Coordinates of C-alpha atoms in Angstrom, one line a residue:
X29 CA 4.2 -214.6 37.1
X30 CA 3.1 -215.8 40.5
X31 CA 2.3 -213.7 43.6
X32 CA 4.6 -210.8 42.6
X33 CA 4.5 -207.7 44.7
X34 CA 6.5 -204.5 44.3
X35 CA 6.9 -201.5 46.6
X36 CA 8.1 -198.1 45.4
X37 CA 11.1 -196.4 47.1
X38 CA 8.7 -194.2 49.2
X39 CA 7.1 -197.3 50.6
X40 CA 3.9 -197.3 48.6
X41 CA 2.7 -200.6 47.2
X42 CA 2.5 -200.5 43.4
X43 CA 1.8 -204.1 42.7
X44 CA 0.2 -206.6 45.2
X45 CA 0.3 -210.3 44.6
X46 CA 0.1 -210.2 40.8
X47 CA -0.6 -213.5 39.0
X48 CA -0.9 -214.1 35.2
X49 CA 0.4 -216.4 32.5
X50 CA 0.9 -215.8 28.8
X51 CA 0.8 -219.0 26.8
X52 CA 3.2 -220.0 24.1
X53 CA 2.6 -218.0 20.9
X54 CA 0.1 -215.7 22.4
X55 CA -0.1 -211.9 21.6
X56 CA -1.1 -210.4 25.0
X57 CA -1.6 -206.7 25.5
X58 CA -0.8 -205.2 28.9
X59 CA -3.0 -202.2 29.5
X60 CA -4.0 -199.9 32.3
X61 CA -3.8 -196.3 33.4
X62 CA -0.6 -194.3 33.2
X63 CA 1.5 -195.1 36.3
X64 CA -0.5 -198.3 37.1
X65 CA 2.7 -200.4 36.9
X66 CA 2.8 -201.7 33.3
X67 CA 6.4 -200.8 32.6
X68 CA 7.4 -201.9 36.1
X69 CA 5.9 -205.3 35.4
X70 CA 7.8 -205.6 32.1
X71 CA 11.0 -204.6 33.9
X72 CA 10.4 -207.3 36.6
X73 CA 9.9 -209.9 33.9
X74 CA 13.0 -208.7 32.0
X75 CA 15.1 -208.8 35.1
X76 CA 15.8 -205.1 35.1
X77 CA 14.3 -204.8 38.6
X78 CA 14.8 -207.3 41.4
X79 CA 11.8 -209.3 42.5
X80 CA 10.8 -208.2 46.0
X81 CA 8.4 -211.1 46.5
X82 CA 6.8 -213.8 44.3
X83 CA 8.4 -215.3 41.2
X84 CA 8.7 -214.9 37.5
X85 CA 9.3 -217.9 35.2
X86 CA 10.3 -217.5 31.5
X87 CA 10.6 -220.2 28.9
X88 CA 12.9 -219.4 25.9
X89 CA 15.2 -216.6 25.0
X90 CA 14.0 -213.1 25.9
X91 CA 14.0 -209.9 23.7
X92 CA 13.1 -206.6 25.3
X93 CA 12.1 -203.2 23.8
X94 CA 12.2 -200.7 26.6
X95 CA 9.8 -197.7 26.9
X96 CA 11.9 -194.8 25.8
X97 CA 13.4 -196.3 22.7
X98 CA 12.7 -193.7 20.1
X99 CA 13.9 -190.8 22.2
X100 CA 17.6 -191.6 22.4
X101 CA 19.5 -188.3 22.2
X102 CA 23.0 -189.2 23.5
X103 CA 26.1 -190.5 21.6
X104 CA 24.9 -194.1 21.4
X105 CA 25.7 -195.5 17.9
X106 CA 23.6 -197.8 15.8
X107 CA 26.1 -200.6 16.6
X108 CA 25.8 -200.0 20.4
X109 CA 22.0 -200.0 20.1
X110 CA 21.8 -203.3 18.2
X111 CA 24.3 -204.9 20.6
X112 CA 22.1 -203.8 23.5
X113 CA 19.1 -205.7 22.0
X114 CA 21.0 -208.9 21.6
X115 CA 21.2 -211.9 23.9
X116 CA 23.1 -211.4 27.2
X117 CA 26.0 -213.6 26.1
X118 CA 26.5 -211.5 22.9
X119 CA 26.4 -208.3 25.0
X120 CA 28.9 -209.7 27.4
X121 CA 31.4 -210.9 24.8
X122 CA 31.0 -207.7 22.8
X123 CA 32.1 -205.7 25.8
X124 CA 35.2 -208.0 26.2
X125 CA 36.0 -207.7 22.4
X126 CA 35.7 -203.9 22.5
X127 CA 38.0 -203.8 25.6
X128 CA 40.5 -206.0 23.8
X129 CA 40.5 -203.8 20.7
X130 CA 41.1 -200.7 22.9
X131 CA 43.9 -202.4 24.7
X132 CA 45.6 -203.3 21.3
X133 CA 45.4 -199.7 20.3
X134 CA 47.2 -198.6 23.5
X135 CA 49.6 -201.5 23.9
X136 CA 50.2 -203.6 20.8
X137 CA 52.2 -206.5 22.4
X138 CA 51.9 -210.3 22.4
X139 CA 49.7 -210.2 25.5
X140 CA 47.1 -207.8 24.1
X141 CA 47.1 -209.7 20.7
X142 CA 46.5 -212.9 22.5
X143 CA 43.6 -211.4 24.5
X144 CA 42.1 -210.0 21.2
X145 CA 42.4 -213.5 19.6
X146 CA 40.6 -215.1 22.6
X147 CA 37.9 -212.4 22.4
X148 CA 37.4 -213.1 18.6
X149 CA 37.1 -216.8 19.3
X150 CA 34.5 -216.1 22.1
X151 CA 32.6 -213.8 19.7
X152 CA 32.2 -216.6 17.2
X153 CA 31.3 -219.1 19.9
X154 CA 28.3 -217.0 21.2
X155 CA 27.0 -216.4 17.6
X156 CA 28.5 -212.9 17.2
X157 CA 29.1 -213.3 13.5
X158 CA 25.6 -214.6 12.9
X159 CA 24.4 -211.5 14.9
X160 CA 26.3 -209.2 12.6
X161 CA 24.7 -210.9 9.5
X162 CA 21.3 -210.3 11.2
X163 CA 22.1 -206.7 11.9
X164 CA 22.9 -206.1 8.2
X165 CA 19.5 -207.4 7.3
X166 CA 18.0 -205.3 10.0
X167 CA 19.6 -202.0 9.0
X168 CA 18.8 -202.6 5.3
X169 CA 15.1 -203.2 6.2
X170 CA 14.9 -200.3 8.7
X171 CA 17.2 -197.7 7.2
X172 CA 17.8 -198.8 3.6
X173 CA 21.6 -199.2 4.1
X174 CA 23.9 -201.9 5.2
X175 CA 25.3 -202.4 8.7
X176 CA 28.9 -201.5 7.8
X177 CA 27.7 -198.2 6.3
X178 CA 25.7 -197.1 9.4
X179 CA 27.1 -198.9 12.4
X180 CA 29.0 -195.8 13.7
X181 CA 26.2 -193.4 13.0
X182 CA 24.8 -191.8 16.2
X183 CA 21.3 -193.0 17.0
X184 CA 20.3 -189.4 17.8
X185 CA 20.6 -188.6 14.1
X186 CA 17.7 -191.0 13.4
X187 CA 14.0 -190.0 13.9
X188 CA 12.1 -191.6 16.7
X189 CA 10.3 -193.8 14.2
X190 CA 13.5 -195.0 12.6
X191 CA 14.9 -195.9 16.1
X192 CA 11.8 -197.9 16.8
X193 CA 11.8 -199.6 13.5
X194 CA 15.4 -200.6 13.9
X195 CA 14.7 -202.1 17.3
X196 CA 11.6 -203.9 16.1
X197 CA 13.3 -205.4 13.1
X198 CA 16.1 -206.7 15.3
X199 CA 13.8 -208.3 17.8
X200 CA 11.2 -209.7 15.4
X201 CA 14.0 -211.2 13.2
X202 CA 16.1 -212.2 16.1
X203 CA 16.4 -215.6 17.9
X204 CA 14.5 -214.7 21.1
X205 CA 11.2 -216.8 21.4
X206 CA 9.6 -214.3 23.9
X207 CA 9.3 -210.6 23.3
X208 CA 8.5 -207.8 25.8
X209 CA 7.6 -204.6 23.9
X210 CA 6.9 -201.4 25.8
X211 CA 4.9 -199.1 23.6
X212 CA 6.4 -200.4 20.3
X213 CA 4.0 -198.3 18.1
X214 CA 5.2 -194.9 19.6
X215 CA 7.0 -192.7 17.0
X216 CA 5.9 -195.0 14.1
X217 CA 3.9 -193.4 11.3
X218 CA 0.7 -195.1 10.2
X219 CA 2.3 -197.3 7.5
X220 CA 4.8 -198.3 10.2
X221 CA 2.0 -199.2 12.6
X222 CA 0.3 -201.2 9.9
X223 CA 3.6 -203.0 9.2
X224 CA 3.9 -203.7 13.0
X225 CA 0.4 -205.0 13.2
X226 CA 1.0 -207.4 10.3
X227 CA 4.4 -208.6 11.7
X228 CA 2.9 -209.2 15.2
X229 CA 0.0 -211.2 13.7
X230 CA 2.4 -213.3 11.7
X231 CA 5.2 -214.0 14.2
X232 CA 5.2 -217.3 16.0
X233 CA 6.9 -215.6 19.0
X234 CA 5.2 -215.1 22.3
X235 CA 4.6 -211.4 22.7
X236 CA 3.6 -209.3 25.7
X237 CA 3.2 -205.7 24.7
X238 CA 2.1 -202.4 26.1
X239 CA 0.1 -200.1 23.8
X240 CA -2.5 -197.4 23.9
X241 CA -3.2 -197.5 20.2
X242 CA -6.8 -198.7 19.9
X243 CA -6.5 -200.0 16.4
X244 CA -3.4 -201.9 17.1
X245 CA -5.0 -203.4 20.2
X246 CA -8.1 -204.4 18.2
X247 CA -6.0 -206.0 15.4
X248 CA -3.3 -207.8 17.3
X249 CA -4.2 -208.7 20.9
X250 CA -5.8 -212.1 21.4
X251 CA -5.9 -211.6 25.2
X252 CA -5.6 -208.5 27.4
X253 CA -3.9 -208.3 30.8
X254 CA -5.2 -205.3 32.7
X255 CA -3.2 -203.6 35.5
X256 CA -5.5 -201.9 37.9
X257 CA -6.1 -201.6 41.6
X258 CA -2.5 -202.9 42.3
X259 CA -3.1 -206.2 40.6
X260 CA -4.0 -207.8 37.3
X261 CA -6.8 -209.7 35.6
X262 CA -6.9 -211.3 32.2
X263 CA -9.6 -211.0 29.5
X264 CA -9.3 -214.1 27.3
X265 CA -10.8 -212.3 24.3
X266 CA -9.7 -209.4 22.0
X267 CA -10.1 -205.7 22.4
X268 CA -13.6 -205.6 20.7
X269 CA -15.1 -207.4 23.8
X270 CA -12.8 -205.9 26.4
X271 CA -14.8 -202.9 27.5
X272 CA -17.9 -205.0 28.1
X273 CA -15.8 -207.6 30.0
X274 CA -14.2 -205.0 32.2
X275 CA -17.6 -203.4 32.9
X276 CA -19.1 -206.8 33.9
X277 CA -16.1 -207.6 36.0
X278 CA -16.4 -204.3 37.9
X279 CA -20.2 -204.9 38.4
X280 CA -19.5 -208.4 39.8
X281 CA -16.8 -207.0 42.1
X282 CA -19.1 -204.3 43.4
X283 CA -21.9 -206.8 44.0
X284 CA -19.6 -209.2 45.9
X285 CA -18.3 -206.3 48.0
X286 CA -21.9 -205.1 48.7
X287 CA -22.9 -208.6 49.8
X288 CA -19.9 -208.9 52.1
X289 CA -20.6 -205.6 53.7
X290 CA -24.3 -206.6 54.2
X291 CA -23.2 -209.9 55.8
X292 CA -20.6 -208.0 57.9
X293 CA -23.3 -205.7 59.2
X294 CA -25.6 -208.6 59.9
X295 CA -23.0 -210.5 61.9
X296 CA -22.1 -207.4 63.9
X297 CA -25.8 -206.8 64.8
X298 CA -26.2 -210.4 65.7
X299 CA -23.2 -210.3 68.0
X300 CA -24.7 -207.2 69.7
X301 CA -28.0 -208.9 70.1
X302 CA -26.5 -212.0 71.6
X303 CA -24.4 -209.9 73.9
X304 CA -27.4 -208.3 75.4
X305 CA -29.2 -211.6 75.6
X306 CA -26.2 -213.2 77.3
X307 CA -26.4 -210.6 80.1
X308 CA -29.8 -211.9 81.1
X309 CA -29.6 -215.5 80.1
X310 CA -26.6 -217.7 80.9
X311 CA -27.8 -220.2 78.2
X312 CA -27.1 -217.5 75.5
X313 CA -23.5 -217.0 76.6
X314 CA -22.1 -220.0 74.5
X315 CA -24.0 -218.8 71.4
X316 CA -22.6 -215.3 72.0
X317 CA -19.0 -216.6 72.1
X318 CA -19.6 -218.8 69.0
X319 CA -20.9 -215.8 67.1
X320 CA -17.9 -213.7 68.2
X321 CA -15.6 -216.3 66.8
X322 CA -17.5 -216.5 63.6
X323 CA -17.4 -212.7 63.2
X324 CA -13.6 -212.7 64.0
X325 CA -13.0 -215.3 61.3
X326 CA -15.2 -213.4 58.8
X327 CA -13.2 -210.2 59.4
X328 CA -9.9 -212.0 59.3
X329 CA -10.7 -213.4 55.9
X330 CA -11.3 -209.8 54.8
X331 CA -13.6 -208.3 52.2
X332 CA -13.3 -209.2 48.5
X333 CA -11.6 -206.5 46.5
X334 CA -13.8 -203.5 45.6
X335 CA -14.1 -202.3 42.1
X336 CA -11.2 -200.1 41.2
X337 CA -11.8 -196.4 41.2
X338 CA -12.5 -195.1 37.7
X339 CA -9.9 -192.8 36.2
X340 CA -11.0 -189.2 36.2
X341 CA -8.5 -187.0 34.4
X342 CA -9.9 -183.5 34.1
X343 CA -8.1 -181.2 31.6
X344 CA -9.1 -177.5 31.4
X345 CA -7.4 -176.1 28.3
X346 CA -8.9 -172.6 28.2
X347 CA -7.1 -170.6 25.5
X348 CA -8.6 -167.2 24.5
X349 CA -9.7 -165.2 21.6
X350 CA -7.0 -164.3 19.1
X351 CA -6.8 -162.6 15.7
X352 CA -8.7 -164.2 12.8
X353 CA -5.5 -165.5 11.2
X354 CA -3.7 -167.5 13.9
X355 CA -0.8 -168.8 11.6
X356 CA 0.3 -167.6 8.2
X357 CA 3.0 -169.3 6.1
X358 CA 4.2 -167.9 2.8
X359 CA 6.5 -170.1 0.7
X360 CA 7.8 -171.6 3.8
X361 CA 10.5 -174.2 3.4
X362 CA 12.3 -176.1 6.2
X363 CA 15.8 -176.5 4.8
X364 CA 16.3 -179.9 3.1
X365 CA 12.9 -181.3 4.4
X366 CA 10.2 -180.0 2.1
X367 CA 9.3 -177.9 -0.9
X368 CA 8.0 -174.4 -0.2
X369 CA 4.4 -174.2 0.8
X370 CA 1.9 -171.6 1.9
X371 CA -1.0 -172.1 4.4
X372 CA -3.2 -170.1 6.6
X373 CA -4.7 -171.4 9.8
X374 CA -7.6 -169.5 11.3
X375 CA -8.7 -169.0 14.9
X376 CA -10.5 -172.0 16.4
X377 CA -9.4 -174.5 13.7
X378 CA -8.2 -178.0 14.5
X379 CA -5.5 -179.0 12.1
X380 CA -3.9 -182.4 12.0
X381 CA -0.4 -182.6 10.6
X382 CA 0.0 -186.0 8.9
X383 CA 2.8 -187.7 7.0
X384 CA 5.7 -190.0 7.1
X385 CA 8.5 -189.9 9.6
X386 CA 11.4 -187.5 8.7
X387 CA 9.1 -185.3 6.5
X388 CA 9.6 -182.3 8.8
X389 CA 6.3 -182.3 10.8
X390 CA 8.0 -181.9 14.2
X391 CA 10.4 -179.2 12.9
X392 CA 7.4 -177.3 11.6
X393 CA 5.7 -177.3 15.0
X394 CA 9.0 -176.4 16.8
X395 CA 9.4 -173.4 14.4
X396 CA 6.0 -172.1 15.2
X397 CA 6.7 -172.7 18.9
X398 CA 9.7 -170.2 18.6
X399 CA 12.6 -172.6 18.4
X400 CA 15.5 -172.0 16.0
X401 CA 14.8 -174.1 12.9
X402 CA 16.6 -173.5 9.6
X403 CA 14.1 -172.3 7.1
X404 CA 13.4 -170.0 4.1
X405 CA 10.2 -168.1 3.4
X406 CA 8.0 -166.3 5.8
X407 CA 5.8 -167.3 8.8
X408 CA 4.0 -165.3 11.5
X409 CA 1.6 -165.7 14.3
X410 CA -1.6 -163.6 14.6
X411 CA -2.5 -161.0 17.2
X412 CA -2.7 -162.4 20.7
X413 CA -1.5 -165.8 19.6
X414 CA 0.5 -167.4 22.4
X415 CA 2.1 -170.7 21.3
X416 CA 2.4 -173.7 23.6
X417 CA 4.5 -176.6 22.4
X418 CA 4.0 -180.3 23.6
X419 CA 7.3 -182.1 22.8
X420 CA 7.0 -185.6 21.4
X421 CA 10.0 -187.0 23.2
X422 CA 9.3 -185.3 26.6
X423 CA 12.9 -184.3 26.4
X424 CA 13.4 -181.8 29.3
X425 CA 16.6 -182.8 31.0
X426 CA 16.5 -179.6 33.1
X427 CA 13.3 -181.0 34.8
X428 CA 14.5 -184.5 35.5
X429 CA 15.9 -183.9 39.0
X430 CA 13.0 -181.6 40.0
X431 CA 9.6 -182.6 41.5
X432 CA 6.3 -181.8 39.9
X433 CA 5.3 -179.5 42.8
X434 CA 8.6 -177.7 42.6
X435 CA 8.1 -177.2 38.8
X436 CA 4.6 -175.8 39.4
X437 CA 5.2 -174.0 42.6
X438 CA 8.3 -172.1 41.6
X439 CA 7.5 -171.9 37.9
X440 CA 9.8 -171.7 34.9
X441 CA 11.4 -168.7 33.2
X442 CA 8.6 -166.8 31.4
X443 CA 5.9 -168.7 33.4
X444 CA 4.9 -167.6 36.9
X445 CA 4.6 -170.3 39.5
X446 CA 1.6 -171.2 41.6
X447 CA 1.5 -171.8 45.4
X448 CA 1.8 -175.4 46.7
X449 CA -1.9 -175.8 47.4
X450 CA -2.9 -174.8 43.9
X451 CA -0.1 -177.0 42.5
X452 CA -1.5 -180.0 44.3
X453 CA -5.1 -179.2 43.2
X454 CA -3.9 -179.0 39.6
X455 CA -2.0 -182.2 39.9
X456 CA -5.1 -183.9 41.4
X457 CA -7.2 -183.1 38.3
X458 CA -4.6 -184.9 36.2
X459 CA -4.4 -187.7 38.7
X460 CA -0.8 -186.8 39.4
X461 CA -1.1 -185.7 43.1
X462 CA 0.5 -188.9 44.4
X463 CA 3.5 -188.1 42.1
X464 CA 3.7 -184.5 43.3
X465 CA 6.9 -185.0 45.2
X466 CA 8.5 -187.4 42.6
X467 CA 11.1 -186.1 40.2
X468 CA 9.9 -185.6 36.6
X469 CA 12.5 -188.1 35.4
X470 CA 11.1 -191.0 37.4
X471 CA 7.6 -190.7 36.0
X472 CA 6.1 -193.0 33.4
X473 CA 5.9 -191.8 29.8
X474 CA 2.1 -191.2 30.2
X475 CA 2.5 -189.3 33.4
X476 CA 5.2 -187.1 31.8
X477 CA 2.7 -186.5 28.9
X478 CA -0.1 -185.5 31.3
X479 CA 2.2 -183.2 33.2
X480 CA 3.2 -181.4 29.9
X481 CA -0.5 -180.9 29.1
X482 CA -1.0 -179.4 32.6
X483 CA 1.8 -177.0 31.9
X484 CA 0.1 -176.0 28.6
X485 CA -3.1 -175.4 30.6
X486 CA -1.3 -173.1 33.0
X487 CA 0.7 -171.3 30.3
X488 CA -2.2 -169.4 28.9
X489 CA -1.4 -170.7 25.4
X490 CA -3.9 -169.8 22.7
X491 CA -2.2 -171.9 20.0
X492 CA -1.6 -175.5 21.0
X493 CA 1.3 -177.2 19.1
X494 CA 1.0 -180.8 20.0
X495 CA 3.6 -183.3 18.7
X496 CA 2.2 -186.8 19.1
X497 CA 0.3 -186.0 22.3
X498 CA -1.5 -189.3 22.6
X499 CA 1.6 -191.5 22.1
X500 CA 2.1 -192.3 25.8
X501 CA -1.4 -191.5 27.1
X502 CA -3.6 -194.4 28.2
X503 CA -6.9 -194.8 26.5
X504 CA -8.9 -192.8 29.1
X505 CA -6.4 -190.0 29.2
X506 CA -6.4 -189.8 25.4
X507 CA -10.2 -189.5 25.5
X508 CA -9.9 -186.8 28.2
X509 CA -7.5 -184.9 26.0
X510 CA -10.0 -185.1 23.1
X511 CA -12.8 -183.8 25.3
X512 CA -10.5 -180.9 26.5
X513 CA -9.5 -179.9 22.9
X514 CA -13.2 -179.9 21.9
X515 CA -13.8 -177.2 24.6
X516 CA -10.5 -175.3 24.0
X517 CA -11.0 -171.7 23.0
X518 CA -8.2 -171.4 20.6
X519 CA -6.4 -173.0 17.7
X520 CA -4.8 -176.5 17.6
X521 CA -2.1 -177.9 15.3
X522 CA -1.2 -181.5 16.1
X523 CA 1.2 -183.9 14.6
X524 CA -0.2 -187.4 15.0
X525 CA -0.1 -191.0 13.8
X526 CA -3.0 -191.9 16.0
X527 CA -5.8 -192.8 13.6
X528 CA -8.6 -192.5 16.2
X529 CA -7.3 -189.1 17.4
X530 CA -6.8 -187.7 13.8
X531 CA -10.4 -188.3 13.0
X532 CA -11.4 -185.7 15.6
X533 CA -9.8 -182.9 13.5
X534 CA -11.4 -180.8 10.7
X535 CA -8.4 -179.9 8.5
X536 CA -5.5 -182.0 7.4
X537 CA -2.0 -180.8 6.4
X538 CA -0.2 -183.7 4.8
X539 CA 3.6 -183.8 4.5
X540 CA 4.2 -186.0 1.5
X541 CA 7.1 -188.4 1.1
X542 CA 8.1 -186.5 -2.1
X543 CA 8.6 -183.3 -0.1
X544 CA 5.3 -181.6 -1.0
X545 CA 2.9 -180.3 1.6
X546 CA -0.8 -180.4 0.6
X547 CA -4.1 -180.0 2.3
X548 CA -6.7 -182.7 2.3
X549 CA -10.4 -182.8 3.3
X550 CA -9.8 -186.3 4.8
X551 CA -7.0 -187.8 6.7
X552 CA -4.3 -189.4 4.5
X553 CA -2.2 -191.7 6.6
X554 CA 0.1 -193.1 3.9
X555 CA 1.8 -189.9 2.6
X556 CA 3.3 -192.0 -0.2
X557 CA -0.1 -192.1 -1.9
X558 CA -0.2 -188.4 -2.4
X559 CA -0.1 -187.9 -6.2
X560 CA 1.2 -184.8 -8.0
X561 CA -1.6 -182.8 -9.6
X562 CA -1.9 -183.2 -13.3

C-alpha cells in the first residue's frame, strides 16, 4: 500500500498518505482505536472501496472475511455464503449457472438447455467442482455435516460462532494465498479461538487481520500495523513489545515536534531582530531577506507529525441499590438447550457466563432482559432491578437510518431523550462526538458497541446483561469498560469468550457442552472439560 488517502462522504480525511507492506507469509495484525480506519483499509485492499488516491498492490489470490460475518440474519443460505467467499471467477460463473437453472425451470427448451450446458462447462473450467469438494470438507469440519445436507440451510439458523468457523475453514483451506480477516475471533468460543490461533500460526498464507483479543495478538502476530492519527506505522515485533514500542515512538514524535517548534520560534525572533536592524543599517537588509526566505522554506516544509492524542473513553455506568437477590432461577430450562438449573445472583456480584457456542448463554441473558424465550421453570428479578441488555450482534435495524444524536435526543420508547447539548456531551465522553450526525448503520462495530454501552448508562439499568461486550471494542475501550464495571453500583452478568475480560469477574456460571449448567470458582473456558459429579 503506497500513499493511500481516503476521505469520508462528509469531507473529513480518514486516512492520509498511508504506506505499509506485509511480506510473504507474514501474520500482521492491524490495530487501532474504533473508527480509526482499520476496516476501511481492509476494504480498500479488498477492492470493496475505490482508491481515491495512492495505490494498492496484491500478489496472489485474495480471500476476505468481512467484519460482520457472524451476525447474518437474512435468508442467505450456507451455499450462498460459501460461494461469496470463493474466487471472483467462481462467484461470477455461479451466478450464471444459477440464472441458467432458473431459466430452465421457466422455459425448458433447446435454447435454455444449451445455456445450462455452457454454464456447467464454465463451472468446471473455473474450478467449481473442486470448490464443491472443498465446501464439503469445510461444512464437515465446521458443522459436522456434509455440504449436500446443509447447503440450503439458512445461515441465520447458525450461531455467530458457527458462521465464523464456516468462513474461516473455507478461507484457511481455500486456494487464496493472501487473507484479509476483519475480527475473525469474534463470536468464537475459547476453544474456537485456540483453534484459530493454531491454524494462523501454521498456515503458510500471508495474513493481515484485525483483532482486539490480546491473547490472540500475543500468540499470532509477528508484526503490528497501527492505524492512528490518520496514518499507519509498523512495529516489526510481536504484541509483547508493542506497548513499549508505541510509547517510545510517541515520545520521539513529541520530542521532534518540540524541537521544530523551538526552531520555528527562534527563526521568527531572528527575522524580527533583523527586520529592526535593517531599518537602521542598509547592510543588514540582505541578511534580513535571506532569513525571511529561510523561514518561509522552514514553514513550507511544515512540522513533523505530533504524537497522536491518547484515546480517552470515559464510561459512567452508575446503577443503583437493589434488593439483595438480584436474580433468582429455580429449575430453569431453556427449551432444548440445557438441563434445568437453579442459581441466585446477589446485588453487586460480577458473574461471567462461560461455555461453548450454542449452549444457550445468549438466550439466558435475553430471557432476563425481558425478551420472549421459550423456557420451563421459574425466574424472577429482585426489587428495584432494572435490566439493561447489550446485544452481541448489535442487531438494531430500527436504528440503522437514524443518527446518534437523534437516537439520544428524541429517545426510544420507554427511555426519555436528552437535549442535543447533553447528547453531544455524552457522545464526547465515548469519543463518538464526530459521529454524532452519522447514521448508526454506518458506524464501525466498535463504535456501535460503545454507543450501546452509552445507552445502558443513560437507561438507569441496575442489572447489566452484557453479551460479548468486548468483541468489537479496541483494547483501550475494553479497558475503559473494565474500569467502569469496577465502579458500577449494581449487578453484572456477562457472556464472554474474552479470556482477559473474564478474569475480572468473581463468579463463573458455566454452560457445559452436555447441557448441564454449573458454577465454578475459576473460569473454565473449555466447557467440554466439565465432568459430571460422581
